[in-house]
XYZ file of C-alpha atoms in Angstrom:
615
model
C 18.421 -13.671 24.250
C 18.077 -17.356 24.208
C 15.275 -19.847 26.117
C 16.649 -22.391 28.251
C 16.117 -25.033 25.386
C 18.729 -24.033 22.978
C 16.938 -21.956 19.610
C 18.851 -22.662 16.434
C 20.318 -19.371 15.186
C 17.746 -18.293 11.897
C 19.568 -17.808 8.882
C 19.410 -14.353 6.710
C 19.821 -13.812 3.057
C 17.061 -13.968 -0.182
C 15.012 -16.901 -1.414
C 13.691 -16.951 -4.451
C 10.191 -18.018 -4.135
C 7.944 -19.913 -6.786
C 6.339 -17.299 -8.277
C 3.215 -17.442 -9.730
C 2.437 -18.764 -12.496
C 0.152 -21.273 -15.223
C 0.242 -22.099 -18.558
C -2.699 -20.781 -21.108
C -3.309 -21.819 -24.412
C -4.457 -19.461 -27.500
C -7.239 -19.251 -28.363
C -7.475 -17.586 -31.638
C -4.207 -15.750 -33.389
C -3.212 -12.988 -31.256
C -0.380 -10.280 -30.610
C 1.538 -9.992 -27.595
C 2.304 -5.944 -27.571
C 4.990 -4.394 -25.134
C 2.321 -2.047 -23.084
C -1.561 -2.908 -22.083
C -2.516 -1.172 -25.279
C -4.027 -1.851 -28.114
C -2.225 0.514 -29.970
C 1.542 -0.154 -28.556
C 4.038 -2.378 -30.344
C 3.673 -5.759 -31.342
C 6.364 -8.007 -29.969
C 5.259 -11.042 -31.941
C 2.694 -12.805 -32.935
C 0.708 -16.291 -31.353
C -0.841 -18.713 -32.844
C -4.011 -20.167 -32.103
C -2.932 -23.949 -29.908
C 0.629 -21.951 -28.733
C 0.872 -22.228 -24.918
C 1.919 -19.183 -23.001
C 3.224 -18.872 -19.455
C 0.934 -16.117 -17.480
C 2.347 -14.444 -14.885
C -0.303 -11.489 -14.024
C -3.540 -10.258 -14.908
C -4.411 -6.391 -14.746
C -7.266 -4.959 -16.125
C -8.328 -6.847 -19.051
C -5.033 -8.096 -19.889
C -2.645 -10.336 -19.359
C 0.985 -10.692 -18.703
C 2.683 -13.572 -20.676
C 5.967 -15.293 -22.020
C 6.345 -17.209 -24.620
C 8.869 -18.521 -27.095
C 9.215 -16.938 -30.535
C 11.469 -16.751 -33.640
C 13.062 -13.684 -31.635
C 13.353 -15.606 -28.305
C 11.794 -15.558 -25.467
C 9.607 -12.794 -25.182
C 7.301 -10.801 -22.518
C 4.285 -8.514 -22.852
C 0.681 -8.339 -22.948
C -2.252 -10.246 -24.635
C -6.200 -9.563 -24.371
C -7.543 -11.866 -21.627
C -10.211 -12.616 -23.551
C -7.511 -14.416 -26.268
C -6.511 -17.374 -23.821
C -7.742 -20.408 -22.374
C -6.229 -20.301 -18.729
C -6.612 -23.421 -16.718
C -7.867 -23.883 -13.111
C -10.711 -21.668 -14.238
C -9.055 -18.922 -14.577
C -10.354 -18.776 -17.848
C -13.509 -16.514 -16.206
C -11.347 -13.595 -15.941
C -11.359 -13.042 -20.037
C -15.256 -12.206 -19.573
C -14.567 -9.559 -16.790
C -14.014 -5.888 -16.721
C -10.745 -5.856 -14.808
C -8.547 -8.942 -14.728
C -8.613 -8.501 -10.914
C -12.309 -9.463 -10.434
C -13.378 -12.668 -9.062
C -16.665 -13.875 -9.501
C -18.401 -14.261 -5.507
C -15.460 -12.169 -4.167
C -13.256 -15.581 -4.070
C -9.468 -15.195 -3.727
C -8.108 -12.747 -6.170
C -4.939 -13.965 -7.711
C -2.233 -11.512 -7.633
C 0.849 -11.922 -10.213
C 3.692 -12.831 -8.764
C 3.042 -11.718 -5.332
C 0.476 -13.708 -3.043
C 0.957 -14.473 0.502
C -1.671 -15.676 1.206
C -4.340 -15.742 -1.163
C -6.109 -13.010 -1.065
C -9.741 -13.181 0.283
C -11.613 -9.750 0.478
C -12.774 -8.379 3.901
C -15.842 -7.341 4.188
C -13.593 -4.682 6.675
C -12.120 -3.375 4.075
C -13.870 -0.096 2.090
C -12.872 1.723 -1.150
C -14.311 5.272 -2.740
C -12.926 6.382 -6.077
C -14.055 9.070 -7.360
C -13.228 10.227 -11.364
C -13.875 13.446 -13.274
C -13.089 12.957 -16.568
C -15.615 15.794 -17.901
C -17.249 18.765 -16.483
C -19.929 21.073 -16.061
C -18.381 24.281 -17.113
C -17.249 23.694 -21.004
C -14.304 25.668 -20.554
C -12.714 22.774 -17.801
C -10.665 20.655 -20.048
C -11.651 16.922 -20.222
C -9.507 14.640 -19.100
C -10.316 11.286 -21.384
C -7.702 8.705 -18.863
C -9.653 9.293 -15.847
C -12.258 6.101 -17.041
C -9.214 4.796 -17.178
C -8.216 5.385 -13.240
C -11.267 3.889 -12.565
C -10.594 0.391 -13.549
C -6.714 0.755 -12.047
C -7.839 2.405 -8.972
C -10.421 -0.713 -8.294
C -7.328 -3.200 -8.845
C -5.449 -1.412 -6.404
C -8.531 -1.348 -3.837
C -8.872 -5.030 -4.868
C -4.856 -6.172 -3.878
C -5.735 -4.468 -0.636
C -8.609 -7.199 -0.022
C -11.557 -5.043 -0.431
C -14.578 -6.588 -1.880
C -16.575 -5.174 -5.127
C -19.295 -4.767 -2.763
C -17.461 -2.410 -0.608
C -16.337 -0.042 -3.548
C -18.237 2.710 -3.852
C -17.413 4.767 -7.656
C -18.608 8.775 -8.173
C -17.633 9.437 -12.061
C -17.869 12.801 -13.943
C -21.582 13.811 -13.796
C -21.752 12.173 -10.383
C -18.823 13.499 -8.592
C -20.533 16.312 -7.944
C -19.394 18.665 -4.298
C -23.176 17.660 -2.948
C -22.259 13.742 -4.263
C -19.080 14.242 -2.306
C -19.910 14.798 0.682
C -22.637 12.419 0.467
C -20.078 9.605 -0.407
C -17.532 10.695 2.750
C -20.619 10.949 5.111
C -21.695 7.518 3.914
C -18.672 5.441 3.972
C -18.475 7.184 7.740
C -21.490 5.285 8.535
C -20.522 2.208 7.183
C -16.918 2.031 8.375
C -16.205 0.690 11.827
C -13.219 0.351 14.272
C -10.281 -1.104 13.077
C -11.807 -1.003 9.324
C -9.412 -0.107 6.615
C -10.300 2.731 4.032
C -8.923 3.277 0.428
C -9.658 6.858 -1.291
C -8.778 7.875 -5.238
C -9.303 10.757 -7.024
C -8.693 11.607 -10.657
C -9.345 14.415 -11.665
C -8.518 18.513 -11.946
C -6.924 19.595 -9.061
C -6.665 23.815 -8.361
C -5.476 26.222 -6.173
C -7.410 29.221 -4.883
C -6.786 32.686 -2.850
C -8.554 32.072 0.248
C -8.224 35.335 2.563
C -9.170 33.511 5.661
C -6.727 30.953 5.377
C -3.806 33.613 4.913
C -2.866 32.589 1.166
C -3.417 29.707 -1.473
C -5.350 27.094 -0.595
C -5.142 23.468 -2.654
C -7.989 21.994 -3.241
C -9.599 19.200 -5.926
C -12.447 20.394 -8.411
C -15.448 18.315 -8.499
C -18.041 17.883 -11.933
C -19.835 21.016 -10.687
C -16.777 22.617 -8.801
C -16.826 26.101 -11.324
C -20.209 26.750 -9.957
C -20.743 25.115 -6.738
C -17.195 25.563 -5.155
C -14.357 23.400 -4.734
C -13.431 20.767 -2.345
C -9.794 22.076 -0.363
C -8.039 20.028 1.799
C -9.091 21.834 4.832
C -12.662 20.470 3.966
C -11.216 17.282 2.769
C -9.967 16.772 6.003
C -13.015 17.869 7.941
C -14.980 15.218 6.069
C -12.584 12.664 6.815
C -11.787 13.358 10.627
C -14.379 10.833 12.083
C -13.388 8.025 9.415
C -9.607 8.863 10.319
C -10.686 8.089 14.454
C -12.146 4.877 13.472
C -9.740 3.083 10.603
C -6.840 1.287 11.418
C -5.522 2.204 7.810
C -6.835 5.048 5.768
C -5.225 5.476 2.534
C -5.827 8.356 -0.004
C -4.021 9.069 -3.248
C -4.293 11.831 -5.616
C -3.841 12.074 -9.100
C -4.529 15.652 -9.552
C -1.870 18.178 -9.447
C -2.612 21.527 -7.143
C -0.913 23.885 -8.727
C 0.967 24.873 -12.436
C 4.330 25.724 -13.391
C 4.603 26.108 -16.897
C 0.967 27.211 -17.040
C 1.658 29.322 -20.534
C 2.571 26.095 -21.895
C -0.478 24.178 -20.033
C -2.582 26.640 -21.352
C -2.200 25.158 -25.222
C -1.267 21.678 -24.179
C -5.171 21.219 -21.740
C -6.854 21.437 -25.175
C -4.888 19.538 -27.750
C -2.648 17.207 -25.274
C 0.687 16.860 -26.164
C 2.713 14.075 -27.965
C 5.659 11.768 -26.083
C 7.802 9.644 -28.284
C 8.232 7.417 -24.838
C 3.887 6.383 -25.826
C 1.553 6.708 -28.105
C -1.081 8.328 -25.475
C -1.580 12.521 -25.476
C -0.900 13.683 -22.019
C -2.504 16.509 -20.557
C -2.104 18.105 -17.553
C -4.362 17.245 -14.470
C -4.515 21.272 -13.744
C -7.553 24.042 -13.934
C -6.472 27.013 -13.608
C -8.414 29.474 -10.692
C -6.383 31.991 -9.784
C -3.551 33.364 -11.865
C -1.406 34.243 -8.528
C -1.942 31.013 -7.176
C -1.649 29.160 -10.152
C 2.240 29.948 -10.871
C 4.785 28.311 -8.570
C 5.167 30.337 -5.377
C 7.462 29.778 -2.407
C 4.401 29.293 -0.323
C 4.183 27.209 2.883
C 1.297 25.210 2.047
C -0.800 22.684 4.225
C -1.263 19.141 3.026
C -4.094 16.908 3.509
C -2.211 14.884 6.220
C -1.363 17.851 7.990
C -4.719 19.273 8.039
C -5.645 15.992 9.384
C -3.564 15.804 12.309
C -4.630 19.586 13.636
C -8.036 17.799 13.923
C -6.610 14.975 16.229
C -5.892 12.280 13.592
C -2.187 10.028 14.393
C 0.380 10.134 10.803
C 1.089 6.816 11.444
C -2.819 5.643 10.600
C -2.460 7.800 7.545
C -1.429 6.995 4.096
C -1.244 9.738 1.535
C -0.056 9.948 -1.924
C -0.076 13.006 -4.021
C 0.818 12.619 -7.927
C 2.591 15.774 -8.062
C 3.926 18.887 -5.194
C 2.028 21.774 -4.841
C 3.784 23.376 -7.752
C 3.976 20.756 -9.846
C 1.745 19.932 -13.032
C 0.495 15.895 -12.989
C -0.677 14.681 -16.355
C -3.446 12.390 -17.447
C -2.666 9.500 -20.777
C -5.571 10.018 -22.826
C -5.152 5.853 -23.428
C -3.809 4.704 -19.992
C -4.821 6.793 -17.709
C -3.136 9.195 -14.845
C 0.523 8.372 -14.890
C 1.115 8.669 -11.447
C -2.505 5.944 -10.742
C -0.730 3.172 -13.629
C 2.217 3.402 -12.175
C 1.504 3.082 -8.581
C -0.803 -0.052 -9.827
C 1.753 -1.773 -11.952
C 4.134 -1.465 -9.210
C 1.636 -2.543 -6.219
C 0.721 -5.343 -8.498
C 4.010 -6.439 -10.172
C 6.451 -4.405 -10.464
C 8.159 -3.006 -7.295
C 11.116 -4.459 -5.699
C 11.442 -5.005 -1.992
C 14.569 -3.107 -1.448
C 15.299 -3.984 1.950
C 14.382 -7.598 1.638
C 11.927 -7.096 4.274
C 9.485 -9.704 2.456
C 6.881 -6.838 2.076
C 6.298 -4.158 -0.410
C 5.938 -1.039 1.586
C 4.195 2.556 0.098
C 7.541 3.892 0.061
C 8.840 1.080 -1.813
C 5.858 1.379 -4.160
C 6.238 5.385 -4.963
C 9.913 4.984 -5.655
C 9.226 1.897 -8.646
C 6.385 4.502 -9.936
C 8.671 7.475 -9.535
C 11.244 5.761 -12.027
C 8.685 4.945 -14.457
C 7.175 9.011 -14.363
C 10.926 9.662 -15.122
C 11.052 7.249 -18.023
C 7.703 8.234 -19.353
C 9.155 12.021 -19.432
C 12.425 11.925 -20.271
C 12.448 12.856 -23.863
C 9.312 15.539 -23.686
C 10.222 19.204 -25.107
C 7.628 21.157 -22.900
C 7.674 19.441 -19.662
C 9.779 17.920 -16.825
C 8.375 14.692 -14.603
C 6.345 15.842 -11.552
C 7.233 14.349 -8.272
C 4.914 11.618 -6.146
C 5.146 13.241 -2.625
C 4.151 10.627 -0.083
C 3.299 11.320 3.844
C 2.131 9.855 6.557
C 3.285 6.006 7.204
C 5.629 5.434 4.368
C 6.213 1.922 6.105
C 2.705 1.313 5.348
C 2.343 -2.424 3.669
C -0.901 -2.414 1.839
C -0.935 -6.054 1.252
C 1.774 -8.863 1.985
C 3.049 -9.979 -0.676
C 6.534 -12.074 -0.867
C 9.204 -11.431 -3.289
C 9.562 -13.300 -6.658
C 12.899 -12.348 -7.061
C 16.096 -11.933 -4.946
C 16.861 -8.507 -4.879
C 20.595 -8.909 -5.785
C 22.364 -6.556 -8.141
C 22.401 -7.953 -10.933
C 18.344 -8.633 -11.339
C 17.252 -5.380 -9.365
C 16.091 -2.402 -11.618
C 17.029 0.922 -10.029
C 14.728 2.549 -8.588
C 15.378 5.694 -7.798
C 16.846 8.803 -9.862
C 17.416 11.713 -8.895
C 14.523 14.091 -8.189
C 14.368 17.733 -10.477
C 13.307 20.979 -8.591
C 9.828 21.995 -10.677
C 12.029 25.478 -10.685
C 15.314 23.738 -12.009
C 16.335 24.913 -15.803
C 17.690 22.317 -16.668
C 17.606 18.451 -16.315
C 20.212 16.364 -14.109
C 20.854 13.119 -15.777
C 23.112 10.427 -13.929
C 22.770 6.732 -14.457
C 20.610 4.745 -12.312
C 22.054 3.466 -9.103
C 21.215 0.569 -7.574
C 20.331 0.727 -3.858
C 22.563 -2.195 -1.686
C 20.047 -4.131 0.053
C 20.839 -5.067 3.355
C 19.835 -7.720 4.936
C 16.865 -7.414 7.588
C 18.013 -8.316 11.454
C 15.632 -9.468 13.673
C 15.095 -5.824 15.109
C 13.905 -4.261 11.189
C 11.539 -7.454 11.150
C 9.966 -6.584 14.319
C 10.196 -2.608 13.890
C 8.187 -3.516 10.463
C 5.052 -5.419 12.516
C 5.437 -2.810 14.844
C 4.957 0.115 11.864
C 1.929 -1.452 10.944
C 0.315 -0.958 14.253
C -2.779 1.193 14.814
C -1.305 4.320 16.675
C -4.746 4.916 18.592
C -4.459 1.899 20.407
C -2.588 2.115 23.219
C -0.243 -0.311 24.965
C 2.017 0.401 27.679
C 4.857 -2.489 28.386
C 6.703 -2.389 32.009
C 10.198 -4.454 31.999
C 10.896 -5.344 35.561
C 14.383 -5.253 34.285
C 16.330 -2.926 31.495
C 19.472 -4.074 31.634
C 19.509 -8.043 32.209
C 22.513 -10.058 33.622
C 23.916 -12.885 31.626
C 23.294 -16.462 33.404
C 21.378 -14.860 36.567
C 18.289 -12.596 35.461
C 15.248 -13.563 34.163
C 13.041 -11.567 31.368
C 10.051 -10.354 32.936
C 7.480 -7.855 31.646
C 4.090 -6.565 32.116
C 1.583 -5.567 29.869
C -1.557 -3.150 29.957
C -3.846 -2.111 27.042
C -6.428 0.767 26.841
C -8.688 -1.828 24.658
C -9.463 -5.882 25.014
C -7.568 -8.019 22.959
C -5.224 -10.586 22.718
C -1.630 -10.449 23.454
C 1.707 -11.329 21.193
C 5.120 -10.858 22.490
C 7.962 -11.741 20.010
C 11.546 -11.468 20.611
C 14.610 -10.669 18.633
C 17.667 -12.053 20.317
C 20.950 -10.009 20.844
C 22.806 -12.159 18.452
C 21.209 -10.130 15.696
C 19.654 -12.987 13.814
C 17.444 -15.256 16.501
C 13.586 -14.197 16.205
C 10.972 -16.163 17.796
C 7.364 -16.136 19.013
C 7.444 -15.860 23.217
C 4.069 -15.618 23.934
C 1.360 -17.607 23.797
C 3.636 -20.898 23.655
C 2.804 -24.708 24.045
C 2.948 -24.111 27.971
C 0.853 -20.793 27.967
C -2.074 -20.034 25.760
C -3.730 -17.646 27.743
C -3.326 -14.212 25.744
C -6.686 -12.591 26.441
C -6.153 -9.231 28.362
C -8.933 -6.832 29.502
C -8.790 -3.114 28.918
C -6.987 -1.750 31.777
C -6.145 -4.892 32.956
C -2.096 -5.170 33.947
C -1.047 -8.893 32.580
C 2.486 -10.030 33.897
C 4.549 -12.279 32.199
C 5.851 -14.900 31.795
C 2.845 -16.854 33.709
C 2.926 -20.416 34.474
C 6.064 -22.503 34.001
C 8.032 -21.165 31.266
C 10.623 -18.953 31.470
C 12.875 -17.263 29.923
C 16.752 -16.773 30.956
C 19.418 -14.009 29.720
C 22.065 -16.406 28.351
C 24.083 -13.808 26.210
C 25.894 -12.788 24.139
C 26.273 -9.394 24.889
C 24.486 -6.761 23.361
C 20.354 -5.311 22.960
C 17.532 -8.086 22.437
C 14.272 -6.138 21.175
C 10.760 -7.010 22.477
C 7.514 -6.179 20.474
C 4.658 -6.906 21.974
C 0.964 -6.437 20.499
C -2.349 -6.739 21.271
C -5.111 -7.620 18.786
C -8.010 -7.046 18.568
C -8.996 -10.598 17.499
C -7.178 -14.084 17.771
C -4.055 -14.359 15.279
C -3.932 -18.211 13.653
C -0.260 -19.430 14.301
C -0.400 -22.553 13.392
C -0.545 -21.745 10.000
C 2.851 -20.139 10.007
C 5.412 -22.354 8.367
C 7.961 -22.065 11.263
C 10.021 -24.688 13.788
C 9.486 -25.476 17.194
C 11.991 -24.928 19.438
C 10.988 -26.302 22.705
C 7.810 -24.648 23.692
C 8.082 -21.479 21.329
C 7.685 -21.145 17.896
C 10.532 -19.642 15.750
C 10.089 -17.740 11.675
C 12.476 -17.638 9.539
C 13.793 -14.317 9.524
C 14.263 -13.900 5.691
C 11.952 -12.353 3.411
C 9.781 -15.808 2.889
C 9.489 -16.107 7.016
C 8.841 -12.285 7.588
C 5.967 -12.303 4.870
C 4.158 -15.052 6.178
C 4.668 -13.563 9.597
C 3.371 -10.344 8.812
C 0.952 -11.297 7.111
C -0.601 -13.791 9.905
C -0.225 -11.181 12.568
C -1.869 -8.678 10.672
C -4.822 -10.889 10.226
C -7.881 -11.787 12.425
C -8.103 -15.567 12.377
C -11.473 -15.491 12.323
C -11.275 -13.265 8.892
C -12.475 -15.265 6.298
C -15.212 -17.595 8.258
C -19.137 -16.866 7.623
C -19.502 -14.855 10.819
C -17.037 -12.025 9.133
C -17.722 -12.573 5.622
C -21.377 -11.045 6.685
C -22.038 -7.239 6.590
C -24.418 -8.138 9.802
C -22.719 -10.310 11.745
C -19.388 -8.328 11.627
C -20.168 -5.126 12.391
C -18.953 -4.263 15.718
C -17.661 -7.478 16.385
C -13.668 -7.125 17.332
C -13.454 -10.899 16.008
C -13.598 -9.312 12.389
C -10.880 -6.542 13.453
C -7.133 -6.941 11.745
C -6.040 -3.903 13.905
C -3.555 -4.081 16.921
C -2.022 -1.949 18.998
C 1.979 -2.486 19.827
C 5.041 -1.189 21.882
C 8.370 -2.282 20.577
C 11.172 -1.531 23.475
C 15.084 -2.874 24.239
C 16.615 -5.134 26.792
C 20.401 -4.846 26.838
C 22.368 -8.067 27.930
C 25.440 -7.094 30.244
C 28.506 -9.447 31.894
């Protein structure tokens, strides 16, 4: 589909963007050391004047190259070692490398479109148990750990310290629990987004009501006071789930035990990897000795539960660090593998495999599934456990661009292939890379239209299906359940055009009333089939507050605005339309004045449909 005034056909293929970047200087002599630890291997040593390039900051530390008598080299140096400029400096005086004094943008590594502000609609609960009540619960010493990785996640997905809410060992208790669920209900909103980590032991139990074993995480006081199963997990969640655009809970806790004669030694002692010098031990308390051995049990996840009380998978994110008969382990010096792993990747490390210019959840749990298989590989007593991921895999928790084409040669694989917790033995095959193929303007728009909030509903009418070239005219009308504003973009049957229809520079008028039908095109612009043959795909959203599209670098082709539809053009896209305009001014930066105002809302509702081209 083309306008009457001729739209330049938008080019595909990978940029490589500027990542980011600044020099630091040293401080006082320091090691840079291949892991954030300050046991792991020194890579070389730094003088105090030598200048360093940074390229991320995590918890405390920071990423770095730098030339040495062995090359060029990359790895990790204290913050607190380096002199970074453009104030950056502050960060070697902080807790976690992600904090920003006043909740001002948070630089992100290599990723960062655009900078990232915190939301005061954004809301995080983690929760660690690292000891417990009952002596005989083995600690877990990496869950402080989780804490500080968990908050850098909750911070890449714009939430403000203020907003973070932390239970740890003697306060995760069931009663502090539920008080913690109950309150973030109260405080979160509609269209809010939620983030919710645990580390800790997770169990399974004989429950005769529920017709078998029941999963279920165990609290500081869990031996005595009970447990916390999904079923109730999901009970405590059901009115947050009706109100959040986005609510996102991970796991690190596994909720059952194979092996558990061999967990039974290893929960006390840990056990030794050559792969790192951390202990691991498994994230596993054993209840119930028939539920505790690997069972061919149908058995009902958290997201499921969650749906049989009302709640749509596509608003639901949820990442488990292990199946339900799968141990997960905790590094006594980094932390739950399956919570460093997710961060490094959110933060740095995952590729965008589709070259979509965002880093989906999916795309995220593969990069931290290959680095569970590394970590394993070479242990005697236990295999990797598997990350199992459901709801919206297509989930993008922030929007961050791509610092590096994802060609062949440069792309890490990430993917092996996954062992059965029952399997023997141990398939190994060499890595494969995935082909990455290149986005048409349909995947761009099916990703803005996978981000959506499923609970808002928005019905789109095509006078016409099937359009004839040269004679018929797109026309379409829209009708929303909620007030809002109204987007309509267009991928043209070409495969590569992609531009912004509506509003244009003749029609600005998107507002749209709840039940209100709106027909367009209005006004003087229109919009003619002029070929080629084939399907043109129409998304069409309505937000609940004003998008800002002016600040979209993009072209102007006649009235309408066009992105470039690579991964640069669909980052900045997404990111925009995902994005009240109104985000980051006083009126939404203020716990007051935003609640309940729709102004402060990122959340949309959207119907993506077809319109064929014919002779």
């Amino acid at each position: 589909m083309k306008s009457p005034i001729r739209l330049a056909l938008l080019s595909l293929g990978f940029v490589v963007q500027a990542a980011y970047a600044q020099n630091a200087s040293v401080l006082r002599p320091t090691e840079i050391r291949a892991e954030k630890l300050a046991s792991s291997a020194v890579l070389t040593q730094m003088n105090q004047g030598a200048t360093v390039r940074v390229t991320s900051v995590e918890g405390g530390w920071v990423l770095v190259e730098a030339n040495s008598d062995k090359g060029r080299v990359s790895g990790w140096v204290r913050a607190s070692a380096l002199n970074m400029q453009a104030g950056a400096s502050v960060v070697a005086g902080l807790s976690s490398g992600r904090e920003a004094a006043g909740n001002t943008a948070v630089t992100l590594g290599v990723r960062n479109v655009p900078p990232l502000v915190p939301r005061i609609n954004r809301h995080a609960l983690i929760i660690g148990v690292g000891t417990y009540e009952d002596p005989l619960v083995p600690p877990l010493p990496g869950t402080k750990l989780d804490k500080v990785s968990a908050t850098q996640i909750a911070q890449a997905m714009q939430v403000p310290d203020s907003n973070i809410q932390y239970l740890h060992d003697n306060q995760a208790t069931v009663s502090n629990i539920r008080k913690a669920l109950n309150n973030l209900n109260e405080r979160v909103q509609d269209g809010d987004r939620v983030f919710i980590h645990y580390s800790g032991h997770g169990t399974r139990y004989k429950d005769p009501q529920a017709g078998g074993c029941v999963e279920a995480l165990l609290p500081y006081d869990g031996m005595s006071k009970g447990m916390i199963s999904n079923t109730e997990m999901a009970s405590l969640l059901a009115q947050i789930t009706q109100k959040t655009d986005k609510l996102f809970v991970m796991y690190d806790a596994c909720h059952s035990g194979g092996l558990v004669a061999a967990a039974a030694t290893a929960r006390t002692r840990g056990i030794a990897n050559s792969n790192d010098e951390g202990a691991l031990r498994p994230k596993f308390a054993a209840l119930s000795e028939e539920c505790s051995k690997p069972v061919n049990i149908k058995t009902r996840s958290l997201v499921n539960e969650q749906v049989n009380r009302g709640a749509l998978p596509q608003d639901i994110v949820h990442i488990s660090a292990a199946r339900d008969n799968e141990i997960s382990f905790d590094d006594e010096q980094k932390g739950g593998l399956a919570t460093q792993y997710f961060r490094d990747c959110m933060l740095r490390d995952a590729k965008d495999i589709d070259g979509s210019g965002a880093i989906s959840i999916e795309e995220i749990k593969q990069c931290a599934q290959e680095k569970v298989n590394l970590r394993m590989q070479n242990d005697n007593n236990f295999k990797a456990h598997n990350l199992v991921l459901t709801g919206n895999g297509n989930f993008v928790p922030a929007w961050f661009s791509q610092g590096v084409p994802q060609t062949a040669n440069v792309m890490t694989a990430l993917a092996t292939p996954s062992v059965s917790a029952t399997s023997s033995t141990t398939q190994s095959q060499a890595p494969v890379t995935p082909e990455v193929k290149p986005l048409s303007g349909e995947d761009a728009l099916k990703q803005m239209y996978d981000q959506r909030n499923a609970k808002r509903k928005v019905r789109v009418t095509l006078t016409k299906e099937q359009l004839v070239i040269g004679k018929d005219n797109l026309e379409f009308s829209v009708q929303s359940d909620q007030a809002g504003y109204v987007y309509a973009a267009l991928a043209g049957s070409d495969g590569k055009a992609l531009y912004m229809l509506f509003p244009n520079d003749l029609d600005q008028n998107n507002r749209i009333e709840a039940g209100q039908t709106l027909k367009l095109p209005q006004g003087k612009w229109r919009i003619k089939s002029s070929g080629p043959v084939g399907t043109n795909h129409l998304l069409v959203m309505v937000a609940d507050a004003p998008r800002d599209l002016q600040a979209l670098s993009a072209k102007k082709e006649g009235p309408f605005m066009t992105s470039l539809n690579d991964a640069n053009g669909r980052a900045q896209l997404g990111a925009l339309l995902t994005s009240s305009k109104a985000i980051s001014t006083a009126v939404c930066q203020n716990t007051v004045s935003a609640k309940n105002n729709p102004l402060c809302s990122d959340a949309y509702g959207a119907s993506l449909l077809s319109v064929k081209e014919v002779p």
